[in-house]
GROMACS .gro file of C-alpha atoms in nm:
model
  251
    1MET     CA    1  22.136 -11.554 -10.034
    2ALA     CA    2  22.099 -11.778  -9.730
    3LEU     CA    3  21.972 -12.132  -9.768
    4PRO     CA    4  21.618 -12.196  -9.635
    5GLY     CA    5  21.762 -12.473  -9.418
    6LYS     CA    6  21.477 -12.723  -9.428
    7PRO     CA    7  21.149 -12.783  -9.612
    8PRO     CA    8  20.817 -12.638  -9.490
    9LYS     CA    9  20.624 -12.832  -9.228
   10ARG     CA   10  20.363 -12.966  -9.470
   11GLU     CA   11  20.636 -13.155  -9.661
   12ARG     CA   12  20.825 -13.288  -9.360
   13LYS     CA   13  20.664 -13.629  -9.313
   14PRO     CA   14  20.808 -13.839  -9.029
   15VAL     CA   15  20.988 -14.070  -9.274
   16TYR     CA   16  21.177 -13.772  -9.421
   17VAL     CA   17  21.261 -13.619  -9.084
   18GLY     CA   18  21.399 -13.954  -8.970
   19LEU     CA   19  21.609 -14.002  -9.282
   20ALA     CA   20  21.741 -13.645  -9.265
   21ALA     CA   21  21.836 -13.686  -8.899
   22ALA     CA   22  22.027 -14.004  -8.980
   23ILE     CA   23  22.196 -13.902  -9.306
   24ILE     CA   24  22.273 -13.529  -9.297
   25PRO     CA   25  22.502 -13.530  -8.990
   26SER     CA   26  22.695 -13.830  -9.123
   27LEU     CA   27  22.757 -13.677  -9.463
   28SER     CA   28  22.832 -13.334  -9.313
   29ALA     CA   29  23.113 -13.492  -9.114
   30MET     CA   30  23.267 -13.621  -9.438
   31ALA     CA   31  23.197 -13.334  -9.677
   32LYS     CA   32  23.102 -12.967  -9.680
   33LEU     CA   33  22.840 -12.880  -9.941
   34HIS     CA   34  22.874 -12.543 -10.113
   35ILE     CA   35  22.529 -12.480 -10.264
   36ARG     CA   36  22.453 -12.204 -10.513
   37GLY     CA   37  22.150 -12.122 -10.725
   38HIS     CA   38  21.902 -12.259 -10.472
   39GLU     CA   39  21.673 -11.967 -10.552
   40HIS     CA   40  21.588 -12.154 -10.873
   41ILE     CA   41  21.424 -12.433 -10.671
   42PRO     CA   42  21.049 -12.351 -10.648
   43ALA     CA   43  20.936 -12.286 -10.291
   44THR     CA   44  20.607 -12.460 -10.371
   45GLY     CA   45  20.464 -12.674 -10.648
   46ALA     CA   46  20.597 -12.956 -10.861
   47PHE     CA   47  20.925 -12.959 -11.051
   48VAL     CA   48  21.172 -13.197 -11.213
   49LEU     CA   49  21.541 -13.160 -11.127
   50SER     CA   50  21.806 -13.311 -11.356
   51PRO     CA   51  22.170 -13.327 -11.236
   52ASN     CA   52  22.486 -13.486 -11.375
   53HIS     CA   53  22.583 -13.831 -11.247
   54TYR     CA   54  22.927 -13.989 -11.202
   55SER     CA   55  22.937 -14.133 -10.849
   56GLU     CA   56  22.704 -14.373 -10.672
   57ILE     CA   57  22.683 -14.133 -10.379
   58ASP     CA   58  22.547 -13.853 -10.601
   59PRO     CA   59  22.178 -13.914 -10.510
   60ILE     CA   60  22.247 -13.872 -10.138
   61VAL     CA   61  22.442 -13.551 -10.194
   62MET     CA   62  22.176 -13.407 -10.426
   63ALA     CA   63  21.895 -13.508 -10.191
   64ILE     CA   64  22.061 -13.319  -9.905
   65ALA     CA   65  22.116 -13.016 -10.129
   66ILE     CA   66  21.744 -13.012 -10.217
   67TRP     CA   67  21.649 -13.052  -9.851
   68LYS     CA   68  21.874 -12.761  -9.752
   69SER     CA   69  21.721 -12.559 -10.038
   70GLY     CA   70  21.380 -12.589  -9.877
   71ARG     CA   71  21.215 -12.887 -10.050
   72VAL     CA   72  21.178 -13.260  -9.993
   73PRO     CA   73  21.373 -13.468 -10.247
   74ARG     CA   74  21.206 -13.756 -10.428
   75PHE     CA   75  21.334 -13.998 -10.689
   76MET     CA   76  21.206 -14.227 -10.959
   77ALA     CA   77  21.260 -14.574 -10.809
   78LYS     CA   78  21.246 -14.916 -10.981
   79ALA     CA   79  20.889 -15.045 -10.973
   80SER     CA   80  21.011 -15.384 -10.849
   81LEU     CA   81  21.139 -15.226 -10.527
   82PHE     CA   82  20.785 -15.128 -10.432
   83LYS     CA   83  20.698 -15.498 -10.408
   84VAL     CA   84  20.972 -15.571 -10.156
   85PRO     CA   85  20.839 -15.601  -9.798
   86VAL     CA   86  20.927 -15.304  -9.574
   87VAL     CA   87  21.129 -15.134  -9.851
   88GLY     CA   88  20.817 -15.091 -10.061
   89ARG     CA   89  20.626 -14.944  -9.769
   90ILE     CA   90  20.903 -14.694  -9.700
   91LEU     CA   91  20.921 -14.590 -10.066
   92THR     CA   92  20.544 -14.545 -10.079
   93ALA     CA   93  20.538 -14.349  -9.753
   94ALA     CA   94  20.817 -14.128  -9.886
   95GLY     CA   95  20.621 -14.045 -10.200
   96GLN     CA   96  20.869 -14.198 -10.443
   97ILE     CA   97  20.748 -14.267 -10.798
   98PRO     CA   98  20.784 -14.620 -10.943
   99VAL     CA   99  20.950 -14.655 -11.283
  100GLU     CA  100  20.954 -14.966 -11.498
  101ARG     CA  101  21.285 -15.117 -11.615
  102ALA     CA  102  21.234 -14.965 -11.961
  103GLY     CA  103  21.251 -14.622 -11.801
  104ARG     CA  104  20.887 -14.512 -11.832
  105ALA     CA  105  20.739 -14.373 -11.513
  106THR     CA  106  20.425 -14.553 -11.409
  107VAL     CA  107  20.167 -14.473 -11.146
  108GLY     CA  108  19.852 -14.676 -11.196
  109GLY     CA  109  20.016 -14.820 -11.506
  110ALA     CA  110  20.032 -14.501 -11.717
  111PRO     CA  111  20.309 -14.244 -11.774
  112MET     CA  112  20.054 -13.962 -11.780
  113GLU     CA  113  19.923 -14.071 -11.439
  114ALA     CA  114  20.277 -14.032 -11.302
  115ALA     CA  115  20.278 -13.676 -11.433
  116ARG     CA  116  19.937 -13.609 -11.278
  117THR     CA  117  20.060 -13.743 -10.944
  118LEU     CA  118  20.363 -13.515 -10.965
  119VAL     CA  119  20.138 -13.211 -11.005
  120ARG     CA  120  19.859 -13.321 -10.769
  121GLU     CA  121  20.094 -13.388 -10.480
  122GLU     CA  122  20.327 -13.095 -10.566
  123LEU     CA  123  20.633 -13.318 -10.571
  124GLY     CA  124  20.988 -13.223 -10.654
  125VAL     CA  125  21.140 -13.522 -10.837
  126ILE     CA  126  21.506 -13.585 -10.921
  127ILE     CA  127  21.554 -13.762 -11.255
  128TYR     CA  128  21.903 -13.840 -11.384
  129PRO     CA  129  21.879 -13.789 -11.762
  130GLU     CA  130  22.190 -13.997 -11.832
  131GLY     CA  131  22.020 -14.298 -11.675
  132SER     CA  132  22.354 -14.428 -11.541
  133LEU     CA  133  22.695 -14.306 -11.429
  134THR     CA  134  22.861 -14.123 -11.716
  135ARG     CA  135  23.093 -14.324 -11.940
  136ASP     CA  136  23.288 -14.010 -12.028
  137ALA     CA  137  23.651 -14.056 -11.921
  138ASP     CA  138  23.670 -13.698 -11.788
  139LEU     CA  139  23.337 -13.724 -11.606
  140TRP     CA  140  23.150 -13.481 -11.831
  141PRO     CA  141  22.779 -13.557 -11.888
  142MET     CA  142  22.722 -13.811 -12.163
  143ARG     CA  143  22.429 -13.838 -12.403
  144GLY     CA  144  22.099 -13.811 -12.220
  145LYS     CA  145  21.774 -14.004 -12.234
  146THR     CA  146  21.441 -13.832 -12.291
  147GLY     CA  147  21.263 -13.934 -11.967
  148ALA     CA  148  21.324 -13.613 -11.769
  149VAL     CA  149  21.213 -13.388 -12.054
  150ARG     CA  150  20.903 -13.600 -12.123
  151MET     CA  151  20.804 -13.599 -11.756
  152ALA     CA  152  20.842 -13.220 -11.725
  153LEU     CA  153  20.642 -13.158 -12.044
  154GLU     CA  154  20.369 -13.410 -11.960
  155ALA     CA  155  20.330 -13.262 -11.612
  156GLY     CA  156  20.370 -12.902 -11.729
  157VAL     CA  157  20.624 -12.828 -11.455
  158PRO     CA  158  20.966 -12.657 -11.447
  159LEU     CA  159  21.268 -12.862 -11.554
  160ILE     CA  160  21.572 -12.747 -11.356
  161PRO     CA  161  21.926 -12.841 -11.463
  162ALA     CA  162  22.186 -12.891 -11.191
  163ALA     CA  163  22.550 -12.989 -11.155
  164HIS     CA  164  22.786 -13.090 -10.879
  165TRP     CA  165  23.159 -13.149 -10.858
  166GLY     CA  166  23.360 -13.319 -10.586
  167THR     CA  167  23.160 -13.631 -10.507
  168GLN     CA  168  23.422 -13.837 -10.695
  169HIS     CA  169  23.667 -13.759 -10.413
  170LEU     CA  170  23.423 -13.892 -10.155
  171MET     CA  171  23.334 -14.199 -10.360
  172PRO     CA  172  23.502 -14.260 -10.699
  173ARG     CA  173  23.297 -14.383 -10.992
  174TYR     CA  174  23.211 -14.743 -10.906
  175GLY     CA  175  23.423 -14.715 -10.594
  176LYS     CA  176  23.389 -14.992 -10.336
  177GLY     CA  177  23.374 -14.760 -10.040
  178ILE     CA  178  23.354 -14.403  -9.913
  179ARG     CA  179  23.671 -14.204  -9.843
  180PRO     CA  180  23.572 -13.988  -9.546
  181PHE     CA  181  23.916 -13.842  -9.468
  182PRO     CA  182  24.015 -13.570  -9.516
  183ARG     CA  183  23.682 -13.386  -9.523
  184LYS     CA  184  23.584 -13.311  -9.882
  185HIS     CA  185  23.436 -13.000 -10.045
  186ILE     CA  186  23.150 -13.055 -10.289
  187GLN     CA  187  23.024 -12.776 -10.515
  188ILE     CA  188  22.656 -12.778 -10.618
  189LEU     CA  189  22.498 -12.538 -10.866
  190PHE     CA  190  22.129 -12.519 -10.961
  191GLY     CA  191  22.046 -12.347 -11.288
  192PRO     CA  192  21.732 -12.158 -11.395
  193PRO     CA  193  21.442 -12.362 -11.535
  194LEU     CA  194  21.492 -12.469 -11.894
  195ASP     CA  195  21.276 -12.302 -12.158
  196LEU     CA  196  21.090 -12.591 -12.324
  197SER     CA  197  20.803 -12.386 -12.466
  198GLU     CA  198  20.885 -12.471 -12.827
  199PHE     CA  199  20.853 -12.843 -12.749
  200GLU     CA  200  20.508 -12.829 -12.587
  201GLY     CA  201  20.273 -13.065 -12.767
  202ARG     CA  202  20.559 -13.214 -12.969
  203THR     CA  203  20.635 -13.556 -12.826
  204ASN     CA  204  20.790 -13.716 -13.135
  205GLN     CA  205  21.135 -13.868 -13.086
  206ARG     CA  206  21.316 -13.600 -13.287
  207SER     CA  207  21.173 -13.318 -13.074
  208MET     CA  208  21.237 -13.503 -12.749
  209THR     CA  209  21.597 -13.574 -12.851
  210ALA     CA  210  21.652 -13.206 -12.933
  211ALA     CA  211  21.499 -13.098 -12.601
  212THR     CA  212  21.713 -13.351 -12.414
  213GLU     CA  213  22.029 -13.223 -12.581
  214ARG     CA  214  21.934 -12.872 -12.469
  215LEU     CA  215  21.904 -13.007 -12.114
  216MET     CA  216  22.240 -13.187 -12.131
  217ALA     CA  217  22.408 -12.874 -12.269
  218ALA     CA  218  22.270 -12.672 -11.975
  219ILE     CA  219  22.396 -12.931 -11.725
  220ALA     CA  220  22.739 -12.938 -11.892
  221GLU     CA  221  22.758 -12.559 -11.883
  222LEU     CA  222  22.685 -12.556 -11.509
  223LEU     CA  223  22.948 -12.825 -11.453
  224GLY     CA  224  23.197 -12.627 -11.661
  225GLU     CA  225  23.139 -12.329 -11.434
  226LEU     CA  226  23.210 -12.541 -11.127
  227ARG     CA  227  23.521 -12.694 -11.282
  228GLY     CA  228  23.648 -12.373 -11.441
  229GLU     CA  229  23.667 -12.555 -11.773
  230THR     CA  230  23.491 -12.555 -12.109
  231PRO     CA  231  23.274 -12.864 -12.157
  232PRO     CA  232  23.317 -13.070 -12.475
  233ALA     CA  233  23.109 -12.958 -12.772
  234GLN     CA  234  22.985 -13.314 -12.827
  235ARG     CA  235  22.833 -13.538 -12.562
  236HIS     CA  236  22.998 -13.880 -12.512
  237ASP     CA  237  22.791 -14.151 -12.684
  238PRO     CA  238  22.849 -14.499 -12.533
  239GLY     CA  239  22.721 -14.669 -12.848
  240GLN     CA  240  22.993 -14.510 -13.058
  241HIS     CA  241  23.257 -14.644 -12.821
  242GLY     CA  242  23.131 -15.000 -12.794
  243GLN     CA  243  23.003 -14.939 -12.439
  244THR     CA  244  22.676 -15.043 -12.277
  245GLU     CA  245  22.458 -14.760 -12.149
  246THR     CA  246  22.364 -14.926 -11.822
  247GLY     CA  247  22.538 -15.142 -11.566
  248ARG     CA  248  22.885 -15.123 -11.421
  249PHE     CA  249  23.156 -14.978 -11.640
  250ASP     CA  250  23.526 -14.966 -11.554
  251GLY     CA  251  23.662 -14.779 -11.856
   0.00000   0.00000   0.00000
């Protein structure tokens, strides 16, 4: 199935068109994206997309994959960035959603308002459930946080797992620069929306943890398909290895 190529006109605001024109050709010169499963990305309406994360260039690669799949990519950005002159105006114009340091999405000061905005404006938002680059030594997804699941359930929108493999060759985990030569090949696979029906109306921590583990298992399975390997049965838990869950990690 051929890729749509670019989002519909109603989503292509000038800020997005400008960013796409500047970024896509540059990345295309350094890497070829092989995208599969794009039919799982809704052509219209809101959704939450949750991919794996092991390189600081991952968001750019995933944003381009979403754009080529026919939708405009948006992210949860730190609320403090919206207060920075110029940067804040760009983020607002681009429809990004502010998130507080604690990880709770806030629009108008309330997590539920962020969910309402997601639905009202029919946004497709990328949320990394790991919250940081994986600490797993073999780059498998580590234990996830509940934010992506909560957002999808609060908004009542599809939660789509995704995986990619190959960005580590373009920019290693915590690498200090991009390695453009030779041109890399990056595999991207979108999975079908996760069935979260049994968790609707159940927002207690135990239920959200179980739903998040289901999401992480789906992401790991997609990554295993790309790698031709079987993912570990247990997700890496930084706390059990004396590691912090955020910030730079060189292990």
